[in-house]
Amino acid sequence: MAESIFRKLRDGGEEGELAPALTIEETVASPFGLDVSGYLLTNLSSSILAGKSKSHGLVLITFSRSPSFYLQLLKQKGIIVTSSSKWIRILDCYTDPLGWIDQPSTGLTEGSSLVKLNKCVSDLKRLFSSIIEAGRELVGDGKTPFCVAIDSVNELLRRSSMPLVSGLLTDLRSHAQVSSIYWSLNTDLHQDKVTNALEYISTMKANLEPLCPSEDGQRNALENLFLVHQDFGRGRFHVRFKLRKGRVRVMSEEYHVDQSGINFSPISSADTGIAATKSLLPKVQFNLQLSEKERVEKEKVVLPFEHQDDGKSLDIYDGRRSLVDGKIETTPLSSMELQTDVVSSGKGGEIIYFRDSDDEHPDSDEDPDDDLDI
């Protein structure tokens, strides 16, 4: 639930604990991770200005979009950012990520004094120092906390190894003045081990599921990217919270993206049971469901214990009756008579068992080899 995530980030962690961390996972089929980041950015900014947040400032690191985009987003939500604002700082890693520009650009939008150009994003130690320095400009060097928002870690993972990026995020979480942190990640661009590593250091994970996934269950990028239909901007928003003592809580709701941004709503009661059933199924590489053709073929298979005589009763020979007409009862024959009958007629006979002694009890539960010392 988006509201629950916002409250966790707003309230921060307890004293002595690491800061709450959120990973927002998106895919090519549902590329709305930045919309979720913008939703959290505007709500955290409003709570900081209203004095309802544990953090007194916010440091935004931009990789996928320019700082002017986020300043315009805040302005559309009624949050005006000026050069005198003392609650937000923006580290611009979008304009010159490789340090190719000799002189910083001076044509930024209003509030450009709040934007600091950060070059060479591959130097993560320098980036960490810049984030902490920007936060201390807002709240000072004491124990006053601030929040850290990273719009996307995809660019970091392109230019640095996974252990270094994971170390940067862990260092930010463990810093005494960082109250909370969140970032977005496109899982289609990275291996599963990268996704698992970022989920491990997160206390919350949010992933966006399209309303109409591909039938084969695979990530068909072109099909979902160029398929234009009314449900493209709709889907399910799943959130997993890591609780104390190793417990996990999973919550879901629907999302809808329009021109005003992303909106969230509860899942209808009819779909709740279906979603809960699907969540119990293991994530495997094969399909556990039967198609209509497979179901019809399965129903045609006649099992061994079923009658195979077009609905007629089948008389099964149990070794104690004659097969002649299935009705005539025969008396047991002696072994000599049985051998003579088999040789003369060439037909099958019955097996007659003779006990070795009267002490032997038929159908006894006792072990006949009980007296052996093995």
XYZ file of C-alpha atoms in Angstrom, residues 4-366:
363
model
C 1.781 2.620 4.315
C 5.095 3.023 2.497
C 4.877 6.792 2.788
C 4.228 6.599 6.546
C 7.197 4.258 7.050
C 9.510 6.656 5.200
C 8.038 9.699 6.927
C 8.355 8.301 10.454
C 11.809 6.782 9.914
C 13.301 4.068 12.104
C 13.752 3.679 15.820
C 16.857 4.959 17.563
C 19.738 2.529 17.135
C 18.214 0.872 14.055
C 19.126 1.254 10.407
C 17.018 3.641 8.370
C 14.015 2.156 6.521
C 14.858 1.451 2.881
C 12.511 0.913 -0.055
C 13.188 -0.700 -3.426
C 10.659 0.169 -6.154
C 10.808 -2.483 -8.884
C 9.487 -1.805 -12.369
C 9.597 -3.728 -15.654
C 9.309 -2.921 -19.339
C 5.709 -4.137 -19.214
C 4.951 -1.789 -16.309
C 7.454 1.125 -16.446
C 5.956 3.317 -13.725
C 8.610 3.170 -11.036
C 9.450 6.849 -11.490
C 5.777 7.712 -11.037
C 5.832 5.975 -7.666
C 9.038 7.851 -6.804
C 7.339 11.133 -7.710
C 4.349 10.232 -5.533
C 6.627 9.634 -2.547
C 8.661 12.774 -3.290
C 5.636 15.075 -3.256
C 4.120 13.512 -0.130
C 7.400 13.591 1.809
C 7.954 17.204 0.767
C 4.499 18.164 2.003
C 5.002 16.427 5.351
C 8.409 18.096 5.839
C 6.970 21.540 5.129
C 4.069 20.829 7.490
C 6.422 19.671 10.245
C 4.831 16.199 10.379
C 7.914 14.255 9.304
C 10.769 12.948 11.415
C 13.231 14.262 8.828
C 13.709 18.006 8.475
C 15.140 17.933 4.962
C 15.306 15.930 1.752
C 18.236 15.189 -0.554
C 17.211 14.135 -4.072
C 19.739 12.430 -6.377
C 18.658 12.505 -10.033
C 19.975 9.988 -12.564
C 17.165 9.347 -15.056
C 15.550 12.801 -15.276
C 16.745 16.382 -15.004
C 16.338 18.446 -11.812
C 13.998 20.827 -13.659
C 11.541 17.954 -14.141
C 11.250 17.371 -10.400
C 11.037 21.078 -9.625
C 8.158 21.326 -12.103
C 6.529 18.244 -10.558
C 6.610 19.812 -7.102
C 5.229 23.049 -8.526
C 2.276 21.186 -10.090
C 1.464 19.733 -6.676
C 1.438 23.184 -5.107
C 4.933 22.973 -3.584
C 6.958 25.971 -4.659
C 10.723 25.554 -4.429
C 12.747 28.774 -4.337
C 16.391 29.588 -3.815
C 15.651 30.384 -0.168
C 14.182 26.943 0.547
C 16.039 25.279 3.378
C 14.433 21.837 3.222
C 15.587 20.350 -0.101
C 18.813 19.849 -2.038
C 19.194 18.223 -5.459
C 22.344 16.456 -6.647
C 22.327 16.543 -10.449
C 23.855 13.289 -11.741
C 21.821 13.522 -14.949
C 23.394 16.471 -16.773
C 27.034 15.359 -16.792
C 27.413 11.840 -15.349
C 30.846 11.293 -16.934
C 32.359 14.717 -16.226
C 32.710 15.780 -19.850
C 31.419 19.346 -19.378
C 34.137 21.784 -18.305
C 31.789 24.488 -17.077
C 28.544 23.767 -15.238
C 25.364 24.818 -16.950
C 23.845 28.071 -15.743
C 20.535 27.809 -17.596
C 18.651 25.833 -14.997
C 15.182 26.649 -13.797
C 14.045 28.568 -10.760
C 15.669 27.217 -7.657
C 18.902 26.440 -9.485
C 20.880 27.472 -6.409
C 19.500 24.333 -4.778
C 20.939 22.124 -7.524
C 24.508 20.856 -7.306
C 26.128 19.337 -10.362
C 27.743 16.023 -9.504
C 30.285 14.725 -12.034
C 31.736 11.259 -12.483
C 29.038 9.199 -10.768
C 31.301 6.133 -10.860
C 33.186 7.573 -7.863
C 30.797 6.323 -5.187
C 32.898 7.533 -2.244
C 32.720 11.048 -3.586
C 28.993 10.636 -4.216
C 28.451 9.501 -0.617
C 30.324 12.541 0.689
C 28.285 14.842 -1.549
C 25.003 13.394 -0.266
C 25.977 13.786 3.385
C 27.320 17.294 2.763
C 24.085 18.318 1.034
C 22.033 16.946 3.920
C 24.103 18.767 6.528
C 23.576 22.026 4.645
C 19.885 21.557 5.394
C 19.862 20.285 8.987
C 23.365 20.995 10.321
C 25.963 18.678 11.804
C 23.923 17.563 14.799
C 21.496 14.675 15.085
C 18.721 16.267 13.023
C 17.758 13.678 10.357
C 17.091 14.080 6.652
C 15.648 11.806 3.955
C 17.485 10.533 0.845
C 15.686 9.857 -2.460
C 17.384 8.258 -5.494
C 15.179 8.280 -8.563
C 16.965 5.311 -10.188
C 19.953 3.078 -9.414
C 20.122 1.708 -12.959
C 22.760 4.259 -13.967
C 24.809 3.468 -10.867
C 24.771 -0.240 -11.706
C 25.843 0.529 -15.282
C 28.991 2.318 -14.150
C 29.833 0.513 -10.895
C 29.831 -3.035 -9.629
C 27.037 -4.461 -7.543
C 29.111 -4.720 -4.313
C 30.054 -1.034 -4.532
C 26.464 0.102 -5.127
C 25.221 -2.118 -2.331
C 27.912 -0.708 -0.048
C 26.858 2.871 -0.866
C 23.219 2.180 -0.022
C 24.167 0.360 3.179
C 26.412 3.245 4.268
C 23.577 5.699 3.708
C 21.174 3.535 5.737
C 23.611 3.264 8.617
C 24.408 6.988 8.755
C 23.124 8.582 11.961
C 21.420 11.516 10.200
C 19.639 9.558 7.433
C 16.078 8.818 8.549
C 14.932 6.926 5.431
C 15.957 6.171 1.858
C 14.304 4.835 -1.288
C 15.263 4.111 -4.899
C 13.755 2.593 -8.056
C 15.096 -0.294 -10.148
C 14.178 -1.797 -13.518
C 14.473 -5.539 -12.959
C 14.498 -6.332 -16.703
C 17.890 -4.640 -17.050
C 19.732 -6.688 -14.444
C 20.343 -10.260 -13.370
C 18.394 -11.859 -10.560
C 21.395 -11.735 -8.232
C 21.451 -7.933 -8.509
C 17.746 -7.681 -7.727
C 18.080 -10.086 -4.807
C 21.003 -8.129 -3.362
C 19.053 -4.855 -3.370
C 16.005 -6.580 -1.895
C 18.187 -7.987 0.873
C 19.302 -4.573 2.100
C 15.752 -3.170 1.857
C 13.116 -3.248 4.560
C 10.353 -2.747 1.988
C 9.912 -3.873 -1.603
C 7.274 -2.561 -4.002
C 6.754 -4.028 -7.452
C 4.391 -3.062 -10.251
C 2.495 -5.837 -12.021
C 0.689 -5.114 -15.323
C -3.018 -5.813 -15.481
C -2.657 -7.795 -18.711
C 0.573 -9.843 -18.594
C 1.640 -11.914 -21.599
C -0.034 -15.330 -21.870
C 3.197 -17.308 -21.921
C 4.324 -15.676 -18.660
C 7.535 -14.331 -20.216
C 8.653 -10.721 -20.459
C 7.765 -9.820 -24.007
C 9.206 -6.322 -24.141
C 8.126 -5.289 -27.638
C 4.630 -6.658 -27.236
C 4.015 -4.758 -24.008
C 5.854 -1.614 -25.093
C 3.972 -0.994 -28.335
C 0.656 -2.550 -27.403
C -1.789 0.335 -27.073
C -4.898 -0.420 -25.063
C -6.863 1.178 -22.275
C -5.386 -1.021 -19.532
C -1.723 -0.241 -20.180
C -1.554 2.321 -17.360
C -3.315 0.045 -14.881
C -2.116 -2.849 -12.770
C -1.400 -4.214 -9.318
C 0.905 -2.625 -6.771
C 2.374 -5.224 -4.408
C 4.279 -4.238 -1.271
C 6.280 -6.528 1.015
C 7.242 -5.328 4.494
C 9.994 -6.972 6.522
C 8.870 -6.994 10.129
C 10.773 -7.789 13.299
C 11.650 -11.397 14.154
C 11.812 -12.315 10.480
C 8.117 -11.905 9.754
C 6.909 -10.651 6.369
C 3.659 -8.878 5.503
C 2.435 -8.566 1.920
C -0.187 -6.042 0.828
C -1.630 -5.244 -2.597
C -3.739 -2.604 -4.279
C -4.510 -1.339 -7.771
C -2.803 1.581 -9.487
C -3.818 3.782 -12.380
C -1.563 6.240 -14.209
C -3.018 9.273 -15.958
C -1.905 12.802 -16.792
C -2.160 13.913 -13.169
C 0.161 11.126 -11.998
C -0.282 7.756 -10.359
C -3.333 6.945 -8.255
C -3.973 4.009 -5.932
C -7.205 2.245 -4.985
C -8.139 -0.907 -3.034
C -8.582 -4.194 -4.893
C -12.187 -5.316 -5.294
C -13.325 -8.177 -3.065
C -13.914 -10.470 -6.051
C -10.296 -10.158 -7.165
C -8.831 -10.426 -3.669
C -9.385 -14.180 -3.413
C -7.873 -14.803 -6.847
C -4.825 -12.686 -6.049
C -4.333 -14.479 -2.719
C -4.504 -17.874 -4.437
C -1.940 -16.873 -7.053
C 0.421 -15.541 -4.391
C 0.555 -19.015 -2.807
C 1.778 -20.657 -5.991
C 5.568 -21.078 -6.210
C 7.479 -19.124 -8.806
C 8.591 -21.775 -11.290
C 9.719 -21.773 -14.905
C 6.843 -23.940 -16.143
C 3.087 -23.474 -16.280
C 1.071 -25.185 -13.557
C -2.280 -24.517 -15.221
C -3.957 -26.702 -17.861
C -5.177 -25.312 -21.155
C -8.593 -26.249 -22.518
C -7.072 -28.719 -24.971
C -4.982 -30.360 -22.244
C -8.015 -30.627 -19.986
C -10.053 -32.386 -22.726
C -7.231 -34.836 -23.449
C -6.873 -35.572 -19.741
C -10.564 -36.429 -19.433
C -10.251 -38.961 -22.282
C -7.674 -41.029 -20.405
C -9.243 -44.168 -18.897
C -7.654 -45.079 -15.607
C -6.912 -48.766 -14.792
C -9.540 -49.032 -12.061
C -12.302 -47.733 -14.330
C -14.564 -50.013 -16.436
C -13.326 -50.188 -20.016
C -16.233 -52.123 -21.561
C -18.413 -49.266 -22.777
C -20.374 -48.990 -19.566
C -20.887 -52.743 -19.090
C -19.969 -54.379 -15.839
C -16.581 -56.072 -16.035
C -16.122 -59.327 -14.095
C -12.552 -59.450 -12.825
C -11.097 -62.939 -12.167
C -9.819 -63.140 -8.606
C -8.207 -66.632 -8.719
C -11.012 -68.361 -6.832
C -13.588 -68.772 -9.576
C -13.629 -70.379 -12.991
C -13.472 -68.182 -16.026
C -16.094 -70.302 -17.783
C -19.113 -67.986 -18.260
C -17.924 -66.120 -15.190
C -20.629 -67.845 -13.131
C -19.777 -71.547 -12.651
C -18.131 -72.296 -9.347
C -15.576 -75.125 -9.290
C -14.285 -77.210 -6.497
C -10.592 -77.281 -5.712
C -8.640 -80.008 -7.493
C -5.828 -82.093 -6.146
C -2.365 -81.435 -7.419
C -2.352 -84.666 -9.511
C -5.769 -83.921 -11.013
C -4.641 -80.340 -11.717
C -1.551 -81.513 -13.592
C -3.572 -84.072 -15.602
C -6.207 -81.498 -16.469
C -3.650 -78.905 -17.553
C -1.790 -81.410 -19.751
C -4.893 -82.861 -21.371
C -6.858 -79.697 -21.954
C -4.054 -77.193 -22.355
C -6.135 -74.720 -20.366
C -5.133 -72.788 -17.269
C -5.844 -74.059 -13.799
C -6.004 -72.943 -10.228
C -3.230 -72.654 -7.678
C -3.933 -74.641 -4.528
C -1.840 -74.115 -1.430
C -1.243 -76.943 1.082
C -0.066 -76.109 4.566
C 3.059 -77.882 5.747
C 1.579 -78.617 9.164
C -1.482 -77.991 11.220
C 0.487 -75.565 13.387
C 0.618 -73.057 10.544
C -2.196 -70.556 10.798
C -3.438 -68.995 7.584
C -3.265 -65.241 7.235
C -1.219 -64.961 10.407
C 0.312 -61.620 11.369
C 3.311 -63.353 12.917
